[in-house]
């Protein structure tokens, strides 16, 4: 599988604590192994949890790009929270961008406080679809909760990225990386999560 | 780098975080001693070093603060070892008192080295300010280099150790968020054999600056020599046509952004690029050489116009004095914030008149239309289960009971989130590490000037050891009237749960003496009260009683382990929390979600009733004591 463009710009985003940095680095390690030039930038705020967090991956066959994606320059947005998909589309969207979003919402604290209203599912989905050439929605957290571990939502979503064949990485490569970076006791759960993610798209 | 066991680890190239590349370079240089106080974006340097400390025979420590860290590292260098200290920009301000002296004296004659890594945070992603540390190199008479990529970081820090050893002075390496927290492929050099470094301090040495003038001149002479080295440094490179009319001088993150913008405009063969990595002493002749044919020079750097000013200075009085030097002072690049490809593009477009196509107008119009009402911000708040939510809730109640006339000073840590729009906004003044007590000590004297309302200062446990202690001693000695609250959560939580003097273990995970905040404060001879911040009533009551006492320094320690630390250690939820839908009054009340604002609470969009988000709730159960209608019920979970 070849990159659609060079550099290929991938954004992995979500809310602090959802594990988006983990999957960004995992994808990065695999692509680096496969001989791609690669840079990842990580943007997170002043808190452990709860803020908007995103990683930008610059993938190229020719040279190492800087970690920052130019405005309107994303090729693929992988998002653990749909409002964050929209936020990334606002900055990095364009006519050709593909987005893949977890359906589980995380309410900003301003919504709890009654200052803001979280957009309706219909409106939010509509906006994401309007701004993406192709928009996929995956119930990654629902599946992870079914597996008894909401923490693996990120791996379910990664499975969906594999299933949709949006990146030049294979299931076996992901598993191989997991074997060397995840605790052995967690492998089976993560394999399951990955497979369930693949199945959502296949 | 134990978490980087990718297949490539067996070859010469690995995929590393910028801070990990710095660690790798330091290990290749044979570092023996490393010390720091955590601060984003620098913290991973010591963390990663601590993981290999035992196998590489290193001393790695979290020191009480950056000054202490630098002093320890400098002492190791004076003893002939290779040492490293790392800090964020704000930390450098703490360490400078020592570092300005240390560059006057040098590091003695035992062949040691010291590299001081300072990680700036352009755009203040995780900081209170975006102070540019590059000015401090000139201020402190110390050499400074700045890498432009993760790969270069490894090689450059290695070189910094060599430079430090050769010239007997410490060397600054300036990093920045996009380097420290960027990842890329790094070509590795060989690691020396893991041996125990041999300390051999000269007990007859006189390493002090008290022959001031002479030492000042020595430091200047040393910089003159290093300047000659920097003029020919391989880290400074020229790309593109030598005789270009437009020259881009780029440092740090400016290089990749500038090169990308040139590519996008198709100007890569028409514009020269000078990558400037040796920032101080400034390679004046190198700049003059490359400026000769240029009509315009654009400077791309973060944050302040440091290189810009130095380039103008270098060209002043030469044939190139007529060259237009563009950048921040000319308005081509914004004064603050980080350099992005877009900012570089905008500056180059302005200069050359060339543009490139972004998303179509139709797309941008659609974007505006469909996002206008719905793209709400995601404010920062404390994690579910955070003890600080309880502390500030109780503080709010206590202050309201006083009629609101209480002045609160804050400090640096997760509790800083109080001042964000989604916090409780109780803290009136918030500045540097340790400022809580210094400020409250001053306010605690205002009774002499006709104002005698309660004064409360708040700090965390790690901050307490970092810079609060001297202020506290001063406040007690000078009999200020104040309540000082220590939020003791067993962690330096905000920067990633690093160890500190109060937790009972050290940077490498070994048991260490646990310095007890309560006992320490009691030893200072002032009354100390201890409460659990999740006992909301008890904490409010304690605060009110302390406020009633009015005189002297009174200390309240609010003790509860950071929820993320507890969860990591215990992996259990102590309670199952449920909302009794019959008892919940919904929006009529809304106390839990709209005022307490734990992110694990949900509000039903139709009924307005509260519920618990199972996947986010840590089961602390504190929300049960917030509900006025006892609608939130907690059930013990079998262990």
Coordinates of N, CA and C in Angstrom, one line a residue, chain A residues 20 29 46 99 154:
Chain A
X20 N -4.5 8.5 23.1 CA -4.3 8.8 21.6 C -2.8 8.9 21.4
X29 N 6.2 4.0 15.3 CA 7.3 3.0 15.4 C 7.2 2.1 14.3
X46 N -2.1 22.0 29.9 CA -1.4 22.0 31.3 C -2.1 21.1 32.3
X99 N -11.8 11.1 7.9 CA -11.9 11.1 9.3 C -12.5 9.9 9.8
X154 N -8.9 3.0 22.5 CA -7.9 3.5 21.5 C -7.5 2.3 20.6

